[in-house]
PDB file of C-alpha atoms in Angstrom:
ATOM      1  CA  UNK A 758     -63.474 -31.259  14.399  1.00  0.00           C
ATOM      2  CA  UNK A 759     -65.640 -33.985  15.587  1.00  0.00           C
ATOM      3  CA  UNK A 760     -69.107 -34.383  14.244  1.00  0.00           C
ATOM      4  CA  UNK A 761     -70.750 -34.073  17.754  1.00  0.00           C
ATOM      5  CA  UNK A 762     -69.577 -30.468  17.891  1.00  0.00           C
ATOM      6  CA  UNK A 763     -70.173 -29.614  14.295  1.00  0.00           C
ATOM      7  CA  UNK A 764     -73.909 -30.974  14.644  1.00  0.00           C
ATOM      8  CA  UNK A 765     -74.364 -28.978  17.704  1.00  0.00           C
ATOM      9  CA  UNK A 766     -73.096 -25.661  16.065  1.00  0.00           C
ATOM     10  CA  UNK A 767     -75.511 -26.047  13.188  1.00  0.00           C
ATOM     11  CA  UNK A 768     -78.160 -26.300  15.321  1.00  0.00           C
ATOM     12  CA  UNK A 769     -77.361 -23.518  17.373  1.00  0.00           C
ATOM     13  CA  UNK A 770     -77.167 -21.388  14.052  1.00  0.00           C
ATOM     14  CA  UNK A 771     -80.225 -21.981  12.990  1.00  0.00           C
ATOM     15  CA  UNK A 772     -82.165 -21.936  15.980  1.00  0.00           C
ATOM     16  CA  UNK A 773     -84.601 -19.042  16.875  1.00  0.00           C
ATOM     17  CA  UNK A 774     -85.019 -17.464  20.300  1.00  0.00           C
ATOM     18  CA  UNK A 775     -88.405 -17.953  21.707  1.00  0.00           C
ATOM     19  CA  UNK A 776     -87.678 -15.702  24.667  1.00  0.00           C
ATOM     20  CA  UNK A 777     -87.051 -11.792  24.192  1.00  0.00           C
ATOM     21  CA  UNK A 778     -83.068 -10.836  24.998  1.00  0.00           C
ATOM     22  CA  UNK A 779     -83.504  -8.859  28.411  1.00  0.00           C
ATOM     23  CA  UNK A 780     -81.897  -5.270  27.844  1.00  0.00           C
ATOM     24  CA  UNK A 781     -79.103  -5.673  30.001  1.00  0.00           C
ATOM     25  CA  UNK A 782     -77.801  -8.394  28.459  1.00  0.00           C
ATOM     26  CA  UNK A 783     -77.256  -6.400  25.082  1.00  0.00           C
ATOM     27  CA  UNK A 784     -75.364  -3.642  27.439  1.00  0.00           C
ATOM     28  CA  UNK A 785     -73.125  -6.608  28.707  1.00  0.00           C
ATOM     29  CA  UNK A 786     -72.324  -8.002  25.386  1.00  0.00           C
ATOM     30  CA  UNK A 787     -71.571  -4.432  23.888  1.00  0.00           C
ATOM     31  CA  UNK A 788     -69.186  -3.937  26.892  1.00  0.00           C
ATOM     32  CA  UNK A 789     -67.722  -7.410  26.366  1.00  0.00           C
ATOM     33  CA  UNK A 790     -67.486  -6.506  22.674  1.00  0.00           C
ATOM     34  CA  UNK A 791     -65.842  -3.001  23.294  1.00  0.00           C
ATOM     35  CA  UNK A 792     -63.244  -4.739  25.735  1.00  0.00           C
ATOM     36  CA  UNK A 793     -62.384  -7.119  23.341  1.00  0.00           C
ATOM     37  CA  UNK A 794     -61.923  -4.834  21.038  1.00  0.00           C
ATOM     38  CA  UNK A 795     -59.864  -2.821  22.981  1.00  0.00           C
ATOM     39  CA  UNK A 796     -57.700  -5.781  23.755  1.00  0.00           C
ATOM     40  CA  UNK A 797     -57.228  -7.020  19.984  1.00  0.00           C
ATOM     41  CA  UNK A 798     -56.300  -3.346  19.023  1.00  0.00           C
ATOM     42  CA  UNK A 799     -53.505  -2.954  21.913  1.00  0.00           C
ATOM     43  CA  UNK A 800     -52.498  -6.674  21.152  1.00  0.00           C
ATOM     44  CA  UNK A 801     -52.382  -5.634  17.347  1.00  0.00           C
ATOM     45  CA  UNK A 802     -50.901  -2.454  18.370  1.00  0.00           C
ATOM     46  CA  UNK A 803     -47.977  -4.283  20.626  1.00  0.00           C
ATOM     47  CA  UNK A 804     -47.365  -6.941  17.956  1.00  0.00           C
ATOM     48  CA  UNK A 805     -47.455  -3.965  15.120  1.00  0.00           C
ATOM     49  CA  UNK A 806     -45.107  -1.598  16.753  1.00  0.00           C
ATOM     50  CA  UNK A 807     -43.053  -4.557  17.756  1.00  0.00           C
ATOM     51  CA  UNK A 808     -42.457  -6.132  14.086  1.00  0.00           C
ATOM     52  CA  UNK A 809     -42.230  -2.248  12.729  1.00  0.00           C
ATOM     53  CA  UNK A 810     -39.690  -1.255  15.053  1.00  0.00           C
ATOM     54  CA  UNK A 811     -37.684  -4.478  14.399  1.00  0.00           C
ATOM     55  CA  UNK A 812     -38.135  -4.211  10.265  1.00  0.00           C
ATOM     56  CA  UNK A 813     -37.189  -0.249  10.802  1.00  0.00           C
ATOM     57  CA  UNK A 814     -34.239  -1.051  12.938  1.00  0.00           C
ATOM     58  CA  UNK A 815     -33.236  -3.814  10.634  1.00  0.00           C
ATOM     59  CA  UNK A 816     -33.414  -1.194   7.367  1.00  0.00           C
ATOM     60  CA  UNK A 817     -31.663   1.452   9.311  1.00  0.00           C
ATOM     61  CA  UNK A 818     -28.887  -0.809  10.298  1.00  0.00           C
ATOM     62  CA  UNK A 819     -28.580  -2.139   6.580  1.00  0.00           C
ATOM     63  CA  UNK A 820     -28.507   1.831   5.218  1.00  0.00           C
ATOM     64  CA  UNK A 821     -26.383   2.669   7.953  1.00  0.00           C
ATOM     65  CA  UNK A 822     -24.051  -0.128   7.438  1.00  0.00           C
ATOM     66  CA  UNK A 823     -23.869   0.302   3.879  1.00  0.00           C
ATOM     67  CA  UNK A 824     -23.045   4.396   4.709  1.00  0.00           C
ATOM     68  CA  UNK A 825     -20.678   3.611   6.855  1.00  0.00           C
ATOM     69  CA  UNK A 826     -18.639   1.121   4.922  1.00  0.00           C
ATOM     70  CA  UNK A 827     -18.503   3.622   1.960  1.00  0.00           C
ATOM     71  CA  UNK A 828     -17.143   6.432   4.039  1.00  0.00           C
ATOM     72  CA  UNK A 829     -15.037   3.718   6.294  1.00  0.00           C
ATOM     73  CA  UNK A 830     -13.742   2.242   2.353  1.00  0.00           C
ATOM     74  CA  UNK A 831     -13.110   5.929   1.222  1.00  0.00           C
ATOM     75  CA  UNK A 832     -11.123   6.713   4.093  1.00  0.00           C
ATOM     76  CA  UNK A 833      -9.298   3.573   4.408  1.00  0.00           C
ATOM     77  CA  UNK A 834      -8.288   3.744   0.731  1.00  0.00           C
ATOM     78  CA  UNK A 835      -7.144   7.392   1.286  1.00  0.00           C
ATOM     79  CA  UNK A 836      -4.972   6.640   4.283  1.00  0.00           C
ATOM     80  CA  UNK A 837      -3.929   3.718   2.436  1.00  0.00           C
ATOM     81  CA  UNK A 838      -3.045   5.101  -0.604  1.00  0.00           C
ATOM     82  CA  UNK A 839      -0.945   7.673   1.266  1.00  0.00           C
ATOM     83  CA  UNK A 840       1.070   5.675   3.338  1.00  0.00           C
ATOM     84  CA  UNK A 841       1.718   3.241   0.444  1.00  0.00           C
ATOM     85  CA  UNK A 842       2.472   6.416  -1.871  1.00  0.00           C
ATOM     86  CA  UNK A 843       5.109   7.692   0.936  1.00  0.00           C
ATOM     87  CA  UNK A 844       6.603   4.298   1.798  1.00  0.00           C
ATOM     88  CA  UNK A 845       6.739   3.719  -1.999  1.00  0.00           C
ATOM     89  CA  UNK A 846       8.784   7.263  -2.713  1.00  0.00           C
ATOM     90  CA  UNK A 847      11.037   6.484   0.141  1.00  0.00           C
ATOM     91  CA  UNK A 848      12.056   2.920  -1.168  1.00  0.00           C
ATOM     92  CA  UNK A 849      12.034   4.645  -4.857  1.00  0.00           C
ATOM     93  CA  UNK A 850      14.341   7.598  -3.343  1.00  0.00           C
ATOM     94  CA  UNK A 851      16.344   5.253  -1.544  1.00  0.00           C
ATOM     95  CA  UNK A 852      17.225   2.710  -4.488  1.00  0.00           C
ATOM     96  CA  UNK A 853      17.337   5.744  -6.971  1.00  0.00           C
ATOM     97  CA  UNK A 854      19.893   7.705  -4.986  1.00  0.00           C
ATOM     98  CA  UNK A 855      22.040   4.680  -4.362  1.00  0.00           C
ATOM     99  CA  UNK A 856      22.084   3.759  -7.948  1.00  0.00           C
ATOM    100  CA  UNK A 857      22.455   7.171  -9.158  1.00  0.00           C
ATOM    101  CA  UNK A 858      25.307   7.749  -6.603  1.00  0.00           C
ATOM    102  CA  UNK A 859      27.168   4.666  -7.672  1.00  0.00           C
ATOM    103  CA  UNK A 860      26.871   5.457 -11.442  1.00  0.00           C
ATOM    104  CA  UNK A 861      28.018   9.016 -10.733  1.00  0.00           C
ATOM    105  CA  UNK A 862      30.978   7.762  -8.668  1.00  0.00           C
ATOM    106  CA  UNK A 863      31.882   5.238 -11.401  1.00  0.00           C
ATOM    107  CA  UNK A 864      31.696   7.865 -14.043  1.00  0.00           C
ATOM    108  CA  UNK A 865      33.810  10.083 -12.102  1.00  0.00           C
ATOM    109  CA  UNK A 866      36.284   7.461 -11.361  1.00  0.00           C
ATOM    110  CA  UNK A 867      36.491   6.979 -15.101  1.00  0.00           C
ATOM    111  CA  UNK A 868      36.537  10.562 -16.219  1.00  0.00           C
ATOM    112  CA  UNK A 869      39.123  11.295 -13.339  1.00  0.00           C
ATOM    113  CA  UNK A 870      41.162   8.264 -14.187  1.00  0.00           C
ATOM    114  CA  UNK A 871      40.886   9.373 -17.977  1.00  0.00           C
ATOM    115  CA  UNK A 872      41.807  13.287 -17.137  1.00  0.00           C
ATOM    116  CA  UNK A 873      44.699  12.162 -14.808  1.00  0.00           C
ATOM    117  CA  UNK A 874      46.168   9.929 -17.064  1.00  0.00           C
ATOM    118  CA  UNK A 875      46.405  12.261 -20.224  1.00  0.00           C
ATOM    119  CA  UNK A 876      47.494  15.180 -17.666  1.00  0.00           C
ATOM    120  CA  UNK A 877      50.185  13.067 -16.281  1.00  0.00           C
ATOM    121  CA  UNK A 878      51.449  11.966 -19.884  1.00  0.00           C
ATOM    122  CA  UNK A 879      51.249  15.248 -21.241  1.00  0.00           C
ATOM    123  CA  UNK A 880      52.956  16.620 -18.029  1.00  0.00           C
ATOM    124  CA  UNK A 881      55.446  13.496 -18.183  1.00  0.00           C
ATOM    125  CA  UNK A 882      56.084  14.307 -21.817  1.00  0.00           C
ATOM    126  CA  UNK A 883      56.910  18.411 -21.291  1.00  0.00           C
ATOM    127  CA  UNK A 884      59.248  17.269 -18.568  1.00  0.00           C
ATOM    128  CA  UNK A 885      61.005  15.045 -20.428  1.00  0.00           C
ATOM    129  CA  UNK A 886      61.249  17.363 -23.543  1.00  0.00           C
ATOM    130  CA  UNK A 887      62.296  20.238 -21.152  1.00  0.00           C
ATOM    131  CA  UNK A 888      64.828  17.886 -19.660  1.00  0.00           C
ATOM    132  CA  UNK A 889      66.304  17.341 -23.132  1.00  0.00           C
ATOM    133  CA  UNK A 890      66.681  20.889 -24.009  1.00  0.00           C
ATOM    134  CA  UNK A 891      68.778  21.872 -20.857  1.00  0.00           C
ATOM    135  CA  UNK A 892      70.573  19.000 -20.592  1.00  0.00           C
ATOM    136  CA  UNK A 893      74.167  19.240 -21.566  1.00  0.00           C
ATOM    137  CA  UNK A 894      75.596  16.609 -24.052  1.00  0.00           C
ATOM    138  CA  UNK A 895      77.511  13.855 -22.469  1.00  0.00           C
ATOM    139  CA  UNK A 896      81.333  14.523 -22.682  1.00  0.00           C
ATOM    140  CA  UNK A 897      82.808  12.527 -25.769  1.00  0.00           C
ATOM    141  CA  UNK A 898      84.031   9.187 -24.679  1.00  0.00           C
ATOM    142  CA  UNK A 899      87.919   9.545 -23.809  1.00  0.00           C
ATOM    143  CA  UNK A 900      90.278   8.361 -26.554  1.00  0.00           C
ATOM    144  CA  UNK A 901      92.516   5.317 -25.531  1.00  0.00           C
ATOM    145  CA  UNK A 902      95.957   6.273 -25.427  1.00  0.00           C
ATOM    146  CA  UNK A 903      98.584   4.400 -27.877  1.00  0.00           C
ATOM    147  CA  UNK A 904      99.893   1.537 -26.058  1.00  0.00           C
ATOM    148  CA  UNK A 905     103.491   1.634 -25.107  1.00  0.00           C
ATOM    149  CA  UNK A 906     106.002  -0.562 -26.744  1.00  0.00           C
ATOM    150  CA  UNK A 907     106.790  -3.203 -24.583  1.00  0.00           C
ATOM    151  CA  UNK A 908     110.017  -2.560 -22.326  1.00  0.00           C
ATOM    152  CA  UNK A 909     113.067  -4.373 -23.486  1.00  0.00           C
ATOM    153  CA  UNK A 910     114.566  -7.204 -21.289  1.00  0.00           C
ATOM    154  CA  UNK A 911     118.081  -7.377 -20.159  1.00  0.00           C
ATOM    155  CA  UNK A 912     119.954  -9.718 -21.862  1.00  0.00           C
ATOM    156  CA  UNK A 913     121.872 -12.202 -20.166  1.00  0.00           C
ATOM    157  CA  UNK A 914     125.141 -13.638 -21.458  1.00  0.00           C
TER     158      UNK A 914
END
């Protein structure tokens, strides 16, 4: 603010009008006052409405985002859990089935081998006993006949 303006404002404040104010001038001041008040109200309303709308939008957006995030998280978690459980079940089933099948095969093979060996041994032993009982004894070995005396040779004289 410069000094000239300051002095002029100070003088105008303390000056008393010497002439009475005409009634028409007051009406104009009231109308101007009303027009200014109305313009200020509308400007303030528009500004306040815009600020309020923006604040409400931001708050609603944040609240909606948070609620949506929770719902989406729960739904995504449930869906992911179900998919993971199913994949884990399938993988575990395949792995367990393969291991069980292999172990069963090995156990069955060992058991079958043992049973077959025992059965074959027992059957072979029984067959050998039966053959021993039904087999005729071998004929006694032939006795060699006594050696013949050597033939005499004619004598020559």
